[in-house]
Coordinates of C-alpha atoms and ligand atoms in Angstrom, one line a residue:
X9 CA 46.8 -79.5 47.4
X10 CA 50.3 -79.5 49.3
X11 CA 52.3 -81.9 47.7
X12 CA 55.3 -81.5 49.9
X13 CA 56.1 -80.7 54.0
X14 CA 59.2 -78.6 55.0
X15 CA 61.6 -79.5 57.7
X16 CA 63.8 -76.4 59.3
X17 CA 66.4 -77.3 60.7
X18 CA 70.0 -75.1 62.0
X19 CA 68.2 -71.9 59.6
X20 CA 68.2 -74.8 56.6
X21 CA 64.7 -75.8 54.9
X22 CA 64.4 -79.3 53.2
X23 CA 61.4 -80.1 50.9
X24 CA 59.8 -83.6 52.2
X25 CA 57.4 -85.0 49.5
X26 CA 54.0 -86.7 50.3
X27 CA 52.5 -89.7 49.9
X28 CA 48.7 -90.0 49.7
X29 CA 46.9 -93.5 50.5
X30 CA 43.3 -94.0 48.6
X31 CA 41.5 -93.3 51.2
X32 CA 43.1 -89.8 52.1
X33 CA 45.7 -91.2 54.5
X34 CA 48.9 -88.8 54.1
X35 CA 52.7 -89.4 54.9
X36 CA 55.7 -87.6 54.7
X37 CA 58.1 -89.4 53.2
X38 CA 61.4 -89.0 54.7
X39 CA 63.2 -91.9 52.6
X40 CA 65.9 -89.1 51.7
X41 CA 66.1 -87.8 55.4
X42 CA 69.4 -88.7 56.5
X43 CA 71.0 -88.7 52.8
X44 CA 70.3 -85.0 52.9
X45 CA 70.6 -83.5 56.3
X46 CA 72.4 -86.5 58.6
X47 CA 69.3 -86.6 60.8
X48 CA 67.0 -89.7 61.9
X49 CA 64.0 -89.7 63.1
X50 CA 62.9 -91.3 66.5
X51 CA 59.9 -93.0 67.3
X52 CA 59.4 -95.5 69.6
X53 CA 56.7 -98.2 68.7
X54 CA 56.7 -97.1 65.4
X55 CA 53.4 -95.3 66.4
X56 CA 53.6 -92.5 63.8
X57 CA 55.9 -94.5 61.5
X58 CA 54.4 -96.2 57.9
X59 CA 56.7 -98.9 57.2
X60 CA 55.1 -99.5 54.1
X61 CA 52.7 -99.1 51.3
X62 CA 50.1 -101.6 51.6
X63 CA 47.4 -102.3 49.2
X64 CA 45.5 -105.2 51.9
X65 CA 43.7 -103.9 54.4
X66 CA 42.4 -100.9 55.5
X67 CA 41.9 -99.2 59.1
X68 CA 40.5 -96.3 60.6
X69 CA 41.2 -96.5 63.9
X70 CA 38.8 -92.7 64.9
X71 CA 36.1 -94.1 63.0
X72 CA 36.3 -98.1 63.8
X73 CA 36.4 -99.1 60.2
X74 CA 38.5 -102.4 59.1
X75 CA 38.0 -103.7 55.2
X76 CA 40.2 -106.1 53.6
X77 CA 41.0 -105.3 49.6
X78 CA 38.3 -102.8 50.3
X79 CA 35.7 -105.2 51.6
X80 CA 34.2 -104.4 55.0
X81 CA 34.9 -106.3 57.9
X82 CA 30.9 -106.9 58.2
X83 CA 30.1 -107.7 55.0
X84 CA 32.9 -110.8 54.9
X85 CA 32.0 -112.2 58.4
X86 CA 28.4 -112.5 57.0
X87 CA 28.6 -113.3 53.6
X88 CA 32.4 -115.1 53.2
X89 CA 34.1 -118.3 54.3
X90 CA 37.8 -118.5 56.0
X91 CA 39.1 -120.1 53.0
X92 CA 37.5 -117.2 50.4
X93 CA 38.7 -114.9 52.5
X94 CA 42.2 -116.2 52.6
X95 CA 41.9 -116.0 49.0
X96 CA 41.2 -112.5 48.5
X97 CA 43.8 -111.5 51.2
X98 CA 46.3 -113.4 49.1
X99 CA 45.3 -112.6 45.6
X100 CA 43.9 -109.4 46.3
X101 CA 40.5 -110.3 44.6
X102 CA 37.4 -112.7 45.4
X103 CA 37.9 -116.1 43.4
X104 CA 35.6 -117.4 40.9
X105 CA 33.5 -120.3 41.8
X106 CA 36.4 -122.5 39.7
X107 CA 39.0 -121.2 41.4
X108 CA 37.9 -121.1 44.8
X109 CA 37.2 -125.0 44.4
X110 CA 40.6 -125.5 42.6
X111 CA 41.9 -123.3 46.1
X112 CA 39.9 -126.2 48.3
X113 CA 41.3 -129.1 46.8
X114 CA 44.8 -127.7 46.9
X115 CA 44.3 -126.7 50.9
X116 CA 43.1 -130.6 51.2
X117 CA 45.8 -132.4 48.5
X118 CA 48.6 -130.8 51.4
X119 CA 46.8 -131.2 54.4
X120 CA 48.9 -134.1 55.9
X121 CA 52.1 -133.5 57.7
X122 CA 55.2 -135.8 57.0
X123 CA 55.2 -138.8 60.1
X124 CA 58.6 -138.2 60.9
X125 CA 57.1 -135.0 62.5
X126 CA 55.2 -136.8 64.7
X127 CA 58.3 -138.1 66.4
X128 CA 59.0 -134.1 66.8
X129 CA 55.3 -133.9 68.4
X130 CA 56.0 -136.4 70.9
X131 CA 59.0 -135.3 72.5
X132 CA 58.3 -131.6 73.7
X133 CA 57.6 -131.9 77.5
X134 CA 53.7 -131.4 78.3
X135 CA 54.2 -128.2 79.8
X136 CA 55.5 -127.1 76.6
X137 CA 52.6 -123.8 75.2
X138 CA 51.4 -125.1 71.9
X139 CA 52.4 -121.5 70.5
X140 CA 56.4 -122.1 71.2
X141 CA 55.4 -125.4 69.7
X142 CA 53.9 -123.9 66.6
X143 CA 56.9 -122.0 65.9
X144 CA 59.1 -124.6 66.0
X145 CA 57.2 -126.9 64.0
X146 CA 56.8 -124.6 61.5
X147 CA 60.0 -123.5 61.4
X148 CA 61.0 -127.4 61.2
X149 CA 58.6 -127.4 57.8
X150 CA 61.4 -125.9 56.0
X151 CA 63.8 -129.3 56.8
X152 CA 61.0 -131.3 55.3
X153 CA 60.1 -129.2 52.5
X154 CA 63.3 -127.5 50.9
X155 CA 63.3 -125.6 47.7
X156 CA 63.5 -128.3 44.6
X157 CA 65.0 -126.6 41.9
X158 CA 63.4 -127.8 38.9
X159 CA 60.1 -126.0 40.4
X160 CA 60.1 -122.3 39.3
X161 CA 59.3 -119.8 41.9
X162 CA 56.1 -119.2 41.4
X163 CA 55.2 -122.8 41.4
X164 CA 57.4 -123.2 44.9
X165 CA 55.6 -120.0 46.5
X166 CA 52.4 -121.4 45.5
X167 CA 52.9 -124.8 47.0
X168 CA 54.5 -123.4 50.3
X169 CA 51.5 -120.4 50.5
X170 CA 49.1 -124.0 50.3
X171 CA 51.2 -126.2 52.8
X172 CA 51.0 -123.7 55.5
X173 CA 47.7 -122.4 55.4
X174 CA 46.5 -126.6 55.6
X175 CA 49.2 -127.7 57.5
X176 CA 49.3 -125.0 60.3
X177 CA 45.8 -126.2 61.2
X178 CA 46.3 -130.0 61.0
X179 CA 49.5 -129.2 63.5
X180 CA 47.7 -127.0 65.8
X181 CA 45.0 -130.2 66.1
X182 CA 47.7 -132.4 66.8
X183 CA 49.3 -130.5 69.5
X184 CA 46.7 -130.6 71.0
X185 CA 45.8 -134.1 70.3
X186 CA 49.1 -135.0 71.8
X187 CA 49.0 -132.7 74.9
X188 CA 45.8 -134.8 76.2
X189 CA 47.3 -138.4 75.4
X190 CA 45.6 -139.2 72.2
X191 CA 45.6 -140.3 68.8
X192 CA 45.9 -137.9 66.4
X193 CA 43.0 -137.9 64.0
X194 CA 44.1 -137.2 60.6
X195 CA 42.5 -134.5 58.0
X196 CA 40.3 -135.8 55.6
X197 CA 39.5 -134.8 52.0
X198 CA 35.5 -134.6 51.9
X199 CA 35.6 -131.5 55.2
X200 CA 35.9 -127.8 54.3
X201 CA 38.6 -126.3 55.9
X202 CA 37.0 -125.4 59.2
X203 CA 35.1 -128.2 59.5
X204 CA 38.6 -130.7 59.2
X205 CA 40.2 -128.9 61.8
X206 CA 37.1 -129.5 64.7
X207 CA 37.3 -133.2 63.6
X208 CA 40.9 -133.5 64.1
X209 CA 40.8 -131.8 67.5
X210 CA 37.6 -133.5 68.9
X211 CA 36.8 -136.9 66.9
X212 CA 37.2 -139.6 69.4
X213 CA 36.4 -143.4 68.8
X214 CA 34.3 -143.4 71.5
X215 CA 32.5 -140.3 70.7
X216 CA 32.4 -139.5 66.9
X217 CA 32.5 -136.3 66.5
X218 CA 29.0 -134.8 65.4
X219 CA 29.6 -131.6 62.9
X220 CA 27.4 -129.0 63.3
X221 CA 26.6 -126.2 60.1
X222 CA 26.2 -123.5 63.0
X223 CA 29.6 -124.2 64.5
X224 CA 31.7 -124.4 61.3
X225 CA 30.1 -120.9 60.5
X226 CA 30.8 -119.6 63.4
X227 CA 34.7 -120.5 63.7
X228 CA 34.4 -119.2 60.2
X229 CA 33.6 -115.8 60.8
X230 CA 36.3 -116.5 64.1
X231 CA 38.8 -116.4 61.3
X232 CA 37.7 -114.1 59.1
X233 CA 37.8 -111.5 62.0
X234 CA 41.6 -112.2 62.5
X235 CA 42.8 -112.7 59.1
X236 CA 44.4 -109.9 59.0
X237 CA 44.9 -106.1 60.7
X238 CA 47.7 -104.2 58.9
X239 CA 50.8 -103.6 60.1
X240 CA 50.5 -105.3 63.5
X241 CA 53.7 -106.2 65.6
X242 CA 53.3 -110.2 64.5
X243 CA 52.7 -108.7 60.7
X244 CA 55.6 -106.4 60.9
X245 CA 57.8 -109.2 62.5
X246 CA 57.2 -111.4 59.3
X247 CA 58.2 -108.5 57.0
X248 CA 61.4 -107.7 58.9
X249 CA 62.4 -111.0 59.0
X250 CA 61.4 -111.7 55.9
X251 CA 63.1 -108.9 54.7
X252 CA 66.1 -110.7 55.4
X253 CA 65.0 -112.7 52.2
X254 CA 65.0 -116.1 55.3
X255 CA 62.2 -118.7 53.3
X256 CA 58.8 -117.7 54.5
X257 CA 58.5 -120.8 57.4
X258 CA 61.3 -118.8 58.9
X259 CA 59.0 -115.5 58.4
X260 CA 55.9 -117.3 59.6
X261 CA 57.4 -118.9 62.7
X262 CA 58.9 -115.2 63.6
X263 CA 55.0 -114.1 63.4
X264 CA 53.7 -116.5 65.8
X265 CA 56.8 -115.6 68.1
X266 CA 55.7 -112.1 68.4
X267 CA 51.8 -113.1 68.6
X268 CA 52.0 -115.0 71.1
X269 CA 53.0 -112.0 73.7
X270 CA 50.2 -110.9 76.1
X271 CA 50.2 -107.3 74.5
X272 CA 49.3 -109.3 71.0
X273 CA 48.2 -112.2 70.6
X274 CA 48.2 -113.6 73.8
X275 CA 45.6 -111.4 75.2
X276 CA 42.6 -113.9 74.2
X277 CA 44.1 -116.2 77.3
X278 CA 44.8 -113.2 79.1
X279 CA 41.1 -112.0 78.9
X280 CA 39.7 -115.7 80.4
X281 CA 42.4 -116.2 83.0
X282 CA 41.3 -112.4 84.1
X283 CA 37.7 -112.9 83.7
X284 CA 37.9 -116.5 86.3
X285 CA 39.9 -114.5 88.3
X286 CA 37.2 -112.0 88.6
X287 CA 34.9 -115.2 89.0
X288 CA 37.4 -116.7 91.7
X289 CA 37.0 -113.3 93.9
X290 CA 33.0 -113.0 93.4
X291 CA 32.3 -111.8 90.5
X292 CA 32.4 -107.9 91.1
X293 CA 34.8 -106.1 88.4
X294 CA 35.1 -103.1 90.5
X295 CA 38.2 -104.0 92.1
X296 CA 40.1 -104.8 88.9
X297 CA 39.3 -101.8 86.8
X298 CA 40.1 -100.0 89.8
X299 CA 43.8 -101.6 89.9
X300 CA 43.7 -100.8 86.1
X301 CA 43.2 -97.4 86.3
X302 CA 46.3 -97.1 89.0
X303 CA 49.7 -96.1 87.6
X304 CA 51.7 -97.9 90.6
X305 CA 50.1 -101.2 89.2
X306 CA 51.1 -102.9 86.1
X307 CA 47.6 -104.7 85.8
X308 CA 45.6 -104.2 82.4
X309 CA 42.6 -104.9 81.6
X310 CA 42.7 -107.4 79.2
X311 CA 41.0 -107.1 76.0
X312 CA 40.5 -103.4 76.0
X313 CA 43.0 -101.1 74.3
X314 CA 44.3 -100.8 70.8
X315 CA 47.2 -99.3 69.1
X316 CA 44.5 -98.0 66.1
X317 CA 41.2 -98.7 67.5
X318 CA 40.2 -95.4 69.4
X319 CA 36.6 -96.4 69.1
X320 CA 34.5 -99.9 69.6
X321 CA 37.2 -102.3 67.4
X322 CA 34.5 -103.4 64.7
X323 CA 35.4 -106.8 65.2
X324 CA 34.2 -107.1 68.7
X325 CA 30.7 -106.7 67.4
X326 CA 30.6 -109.3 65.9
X327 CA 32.7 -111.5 68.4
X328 CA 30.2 -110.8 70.6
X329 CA 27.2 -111.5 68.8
X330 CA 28.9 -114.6 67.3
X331 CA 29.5 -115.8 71.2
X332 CA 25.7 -115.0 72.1
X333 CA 24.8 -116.7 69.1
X334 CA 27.2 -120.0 69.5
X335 CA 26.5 -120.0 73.7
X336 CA 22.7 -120.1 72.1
X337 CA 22.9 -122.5 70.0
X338 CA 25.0 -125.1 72.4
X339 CA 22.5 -124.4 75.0
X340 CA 25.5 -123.3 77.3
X341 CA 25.5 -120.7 79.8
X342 CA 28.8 -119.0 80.7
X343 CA 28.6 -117.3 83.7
X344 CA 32.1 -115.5 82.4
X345 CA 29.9 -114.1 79.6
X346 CA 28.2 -112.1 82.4
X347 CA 31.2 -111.0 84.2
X348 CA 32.5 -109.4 80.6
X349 CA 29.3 -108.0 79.8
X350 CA 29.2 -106.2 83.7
X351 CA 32.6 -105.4 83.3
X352 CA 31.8 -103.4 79.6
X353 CA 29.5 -101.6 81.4
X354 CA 31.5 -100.2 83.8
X355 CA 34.8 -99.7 82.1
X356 CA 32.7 -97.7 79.0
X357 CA 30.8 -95.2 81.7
X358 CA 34.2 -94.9 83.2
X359 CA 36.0 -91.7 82.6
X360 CA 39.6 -92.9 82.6
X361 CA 38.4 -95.4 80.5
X362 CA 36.5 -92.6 78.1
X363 CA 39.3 -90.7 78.7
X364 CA 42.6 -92.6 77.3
X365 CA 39.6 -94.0 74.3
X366 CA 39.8 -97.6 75.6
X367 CA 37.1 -100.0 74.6
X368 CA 37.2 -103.7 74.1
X369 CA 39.1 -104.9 71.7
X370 CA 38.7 -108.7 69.3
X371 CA 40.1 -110.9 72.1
X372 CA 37.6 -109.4 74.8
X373 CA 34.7 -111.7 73.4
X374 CA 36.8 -114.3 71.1
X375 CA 37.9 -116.2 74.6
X376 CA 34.0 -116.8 75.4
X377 CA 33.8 -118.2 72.2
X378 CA 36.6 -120.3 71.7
X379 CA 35.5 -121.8 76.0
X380 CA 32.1 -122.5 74.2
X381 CA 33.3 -124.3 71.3
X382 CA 35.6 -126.7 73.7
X383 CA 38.8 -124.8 73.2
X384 CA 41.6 -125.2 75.8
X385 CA 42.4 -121.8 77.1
X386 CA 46.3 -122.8 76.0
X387 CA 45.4 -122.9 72.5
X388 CA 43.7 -119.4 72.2
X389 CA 46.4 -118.2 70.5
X390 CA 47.3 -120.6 68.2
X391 CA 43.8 -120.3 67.2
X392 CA 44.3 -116.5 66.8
X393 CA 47.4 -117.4 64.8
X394 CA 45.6 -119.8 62.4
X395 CA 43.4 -116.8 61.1
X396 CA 46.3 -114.4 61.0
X397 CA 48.0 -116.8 58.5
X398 CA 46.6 -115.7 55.4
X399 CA 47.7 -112.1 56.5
X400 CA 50.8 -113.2 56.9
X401 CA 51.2 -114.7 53.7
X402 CA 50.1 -112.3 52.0
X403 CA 51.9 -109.1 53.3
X404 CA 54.9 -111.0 53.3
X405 CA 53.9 -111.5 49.5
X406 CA 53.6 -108.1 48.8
X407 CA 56.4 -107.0 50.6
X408 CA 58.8 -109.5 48.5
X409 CA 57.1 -108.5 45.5
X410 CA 57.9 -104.7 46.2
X411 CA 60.1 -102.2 44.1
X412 CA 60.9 -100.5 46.5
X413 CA 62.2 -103.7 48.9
X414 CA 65.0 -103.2 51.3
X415 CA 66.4 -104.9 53.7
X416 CA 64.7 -103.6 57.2
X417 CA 67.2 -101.8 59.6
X418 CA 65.9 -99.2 61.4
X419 CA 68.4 -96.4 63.3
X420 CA 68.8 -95.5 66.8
X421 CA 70.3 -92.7 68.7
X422 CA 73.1 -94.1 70.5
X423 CA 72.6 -93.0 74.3
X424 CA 75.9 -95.2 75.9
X425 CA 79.5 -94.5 77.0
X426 CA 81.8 -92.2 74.8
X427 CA 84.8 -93.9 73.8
X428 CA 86.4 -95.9 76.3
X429 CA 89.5 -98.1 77.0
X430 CA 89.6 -101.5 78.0
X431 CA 90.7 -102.4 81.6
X432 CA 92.6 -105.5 82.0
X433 CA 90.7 -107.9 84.4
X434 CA 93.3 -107.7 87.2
X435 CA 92.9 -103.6 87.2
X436 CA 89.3 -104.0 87.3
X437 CA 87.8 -102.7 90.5
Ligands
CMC5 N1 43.9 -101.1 80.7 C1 44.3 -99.9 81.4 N2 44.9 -98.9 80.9 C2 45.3 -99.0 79.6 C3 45.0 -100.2 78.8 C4 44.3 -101.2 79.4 N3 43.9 -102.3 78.8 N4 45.4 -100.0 77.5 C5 46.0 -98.8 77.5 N5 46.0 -98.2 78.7 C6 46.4 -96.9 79.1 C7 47.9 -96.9 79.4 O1 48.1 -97.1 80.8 C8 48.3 -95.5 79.0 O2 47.9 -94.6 80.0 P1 48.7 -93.2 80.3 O3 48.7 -92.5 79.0 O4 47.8 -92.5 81.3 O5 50.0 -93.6 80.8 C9 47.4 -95.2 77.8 O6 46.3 -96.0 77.9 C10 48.1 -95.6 76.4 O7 48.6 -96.9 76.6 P2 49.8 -97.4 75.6 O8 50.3 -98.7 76.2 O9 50.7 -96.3 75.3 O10 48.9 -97.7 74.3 P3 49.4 -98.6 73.2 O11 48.7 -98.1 71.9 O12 50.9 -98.8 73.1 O13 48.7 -100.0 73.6 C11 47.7 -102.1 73.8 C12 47.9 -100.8 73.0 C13 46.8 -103.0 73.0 C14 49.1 -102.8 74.0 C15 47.1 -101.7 75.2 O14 45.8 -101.1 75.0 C16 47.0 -103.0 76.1 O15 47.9 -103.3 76.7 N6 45.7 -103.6 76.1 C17 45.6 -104.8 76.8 C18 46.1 -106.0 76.0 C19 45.2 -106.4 74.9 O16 44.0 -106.5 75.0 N7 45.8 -106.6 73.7 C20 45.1 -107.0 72.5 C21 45.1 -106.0 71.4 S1 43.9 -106.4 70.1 C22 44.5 -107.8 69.4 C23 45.6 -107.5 68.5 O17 45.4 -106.9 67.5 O18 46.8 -108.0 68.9

């Protein structure tokens, strides 16, 4: 087994050493690079670039596999709950029956957020997208919740791990509890996780709120699907900024900056407002796959494509049979369920399609789902970013925890001016 790659460069040959994942995964490891022969490499997107060893999740992109601490994708959706799951991510195993109740009444005990935050609630215009409200807000947490000093660090990362995995959701219900004119309706201690968060978004006086078993599982295996994906750009933003050593609100808010982007995050709205637009002009997807497919045309299609996926992204799947099974069970029909389900059909007998490997991706189904459940198309991706947490947390945990930390700064090859002098403002032409 080769244990090392050589670089030639200018007649001189270096000896590169490799690094081999558990599941065969191999990288050169050019840590030494510019120490030892001046150069950088380039590589824009980071596309052949590991930023990291990672013991969390694993991909295969050829194949379509996605496990988390070596647990398949398929296996948690069926069989786990979003709070378990957030578990695992973060502790790297599956709790006990003790310790995932002791993990419950934690996420519950910090479930409220301070009033004086309300006041912060109230005076973003309504226009404002609840995801650049969920950055600030969390990024605000850290005013409310500084570092006491008596706590030791372990205490003060556990507490902060628990605040924002409760109080992210009980913010996103607000925000959108205050976007519509109403009282907020506040997170009570007898509702799992998933369950709390449908109340506060949807309890009214005048129509209690009925929970249904079905529905709770459902948003359940929602989460579990986006709970984390590697070194995705949202993921990566909250180790580079946490790299920083900035608290982890700071890193956090950073991750839901970077989610929220169309490319990311954002394409769960994108794929609805595409998919009405398809409704809007009759229904036939012809037309748009056939702007996707031209170069002069910066139209996508939305919700197909991924950076790793060059097969069916396994978590499509099950968004899809989740959405058949939830539109089921509601007795709803989407007539946007149909438009998707022509425009699969298409896109995957398609050759440029087949050709460039692109094939719906999470957010091409999620959408449906979320339209079912009574989810405002604006708060897609904060729902995206509610899963994601745990990931978060917990690469940003292992990345602190790392011996090998540094402080993230990548290179560049400078491609400006040479050396040149500055021209007074009056001799400027
Ligand atoms: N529609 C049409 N063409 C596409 C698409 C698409 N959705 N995605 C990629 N391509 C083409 C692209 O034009 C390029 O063609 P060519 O090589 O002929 O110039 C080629 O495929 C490679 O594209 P790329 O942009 O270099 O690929 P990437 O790995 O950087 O992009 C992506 C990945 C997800 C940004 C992209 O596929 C995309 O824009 N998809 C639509 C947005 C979307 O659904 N995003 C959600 C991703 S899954 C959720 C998440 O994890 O965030």
């Amino acid at each position: 087994m080769v244990k090392t790659a050589k670089l030639i460069v200018n007649g001189n040959t270096y000896e590169l050493p490799l690094v081999v994942g558990t599941e065969g995964d191999t990288a050169i490891d050019i840590s030494r690079l510019r120490s030892e022969t001046g150069l950088i490499t380039l590589d824009p997107g980071y596309a052949n670039t590991g930023s990291c060893e990672s013991s969390i999740t694993f991909m295969d992109g050829e194949k379509g596999i996605l496990r988390y601490r070596g647990i398949p994708i398929e296996q948690l959706a069926e069989h786990s709950s979003f709070r378990e799951t957030a578990y695992l991510l973060i502790n790297g195993r599956l709790p006990s029956e003790e310790e995932l109740n002791a993990f419950s009444v934690r996420l519950n005990d910090h479930s409220l957020v301070h009033e004086d935050m309300h006041d912060f609630f109230e005076h973003f215009p309504p226009r404002a997208h609840p995801m650049g409200i969920l950055a600030s807000m969390v990024n605000a947490l850290r005013a409310f919740y500084p570092e006491i000093p008596e706590r030791s660090e372990e205490e003060e990362i556990n507490l902060t791990f628990s605040r924002l995995l409760s109080k992210l959701r009980t913010m996103a219900a607000m925000s959108y509890r205050i976007s519509m004119g109403h009282k907020i309706v506040y997170p009570r201690h007898d509702l799992s996780y998933c369950a709390n968060f449908l109340n506060m978004m949807f309890d009214s006086p005048v129509r209690p709120y009925l929970i249904d078993d079905d529905i709770v599982q459902a948003l359940n295996v929602f989460w579990i699907l986006h709970a984390d994906h590697e070194q995705n750009c949202s993921t990566a933003a909250v180790r580079l900024v946490g790299s920083a050593r900035v608290n982890l609100y700071a890193a956090i808010s950073a991750g839901i900056a970077a989610l929220w982007g169309p490319l990311h995050g954002g394409a769960n709205q994108a794929v609805v407002e595409m998919l009405l637009e398809i409704a809007d002009s009759g229904g036939d997807p012809a037309p748009f796959i056939r702007r996707a497919k031209d170069k002069n045309d910066p139209f996508r299609l939305m919700g197909f494509g991924h950076r790793i996926y060059k097969t069916y992204d396994p978590r499509a799947r099950i968004m899809e049979k989740e959405c058949n099974k939830t539109l089921n069970k509601l007795q709803k029909h989407d007539p946007l369920l149909d438009i998707a389900k022509k425009l699969e059909e298409v896109a995957l007998k398609d050759p440029y399609f087949i050709d460039h490997n692109l094939y719906p991706n999470v957010d091409f189904y999620s959408g449906i789902f979320l339209r079912a459940i009574g989810i405002p198309v604006n708060m897609f991706t904060v729902m995206f970013a509610i899963g994601r947490l745990p990931g978060w947390i917990s690469q940003w945990k292992e990345s602190v925890d790392d011996p090998h930390w540094r402080l993230h700064r990548p290179r560049q090859v400078y491609t400006g001016l040479k050396e040149t002098d500055y021209i007074p403002i009056e001799k400027r032409k």
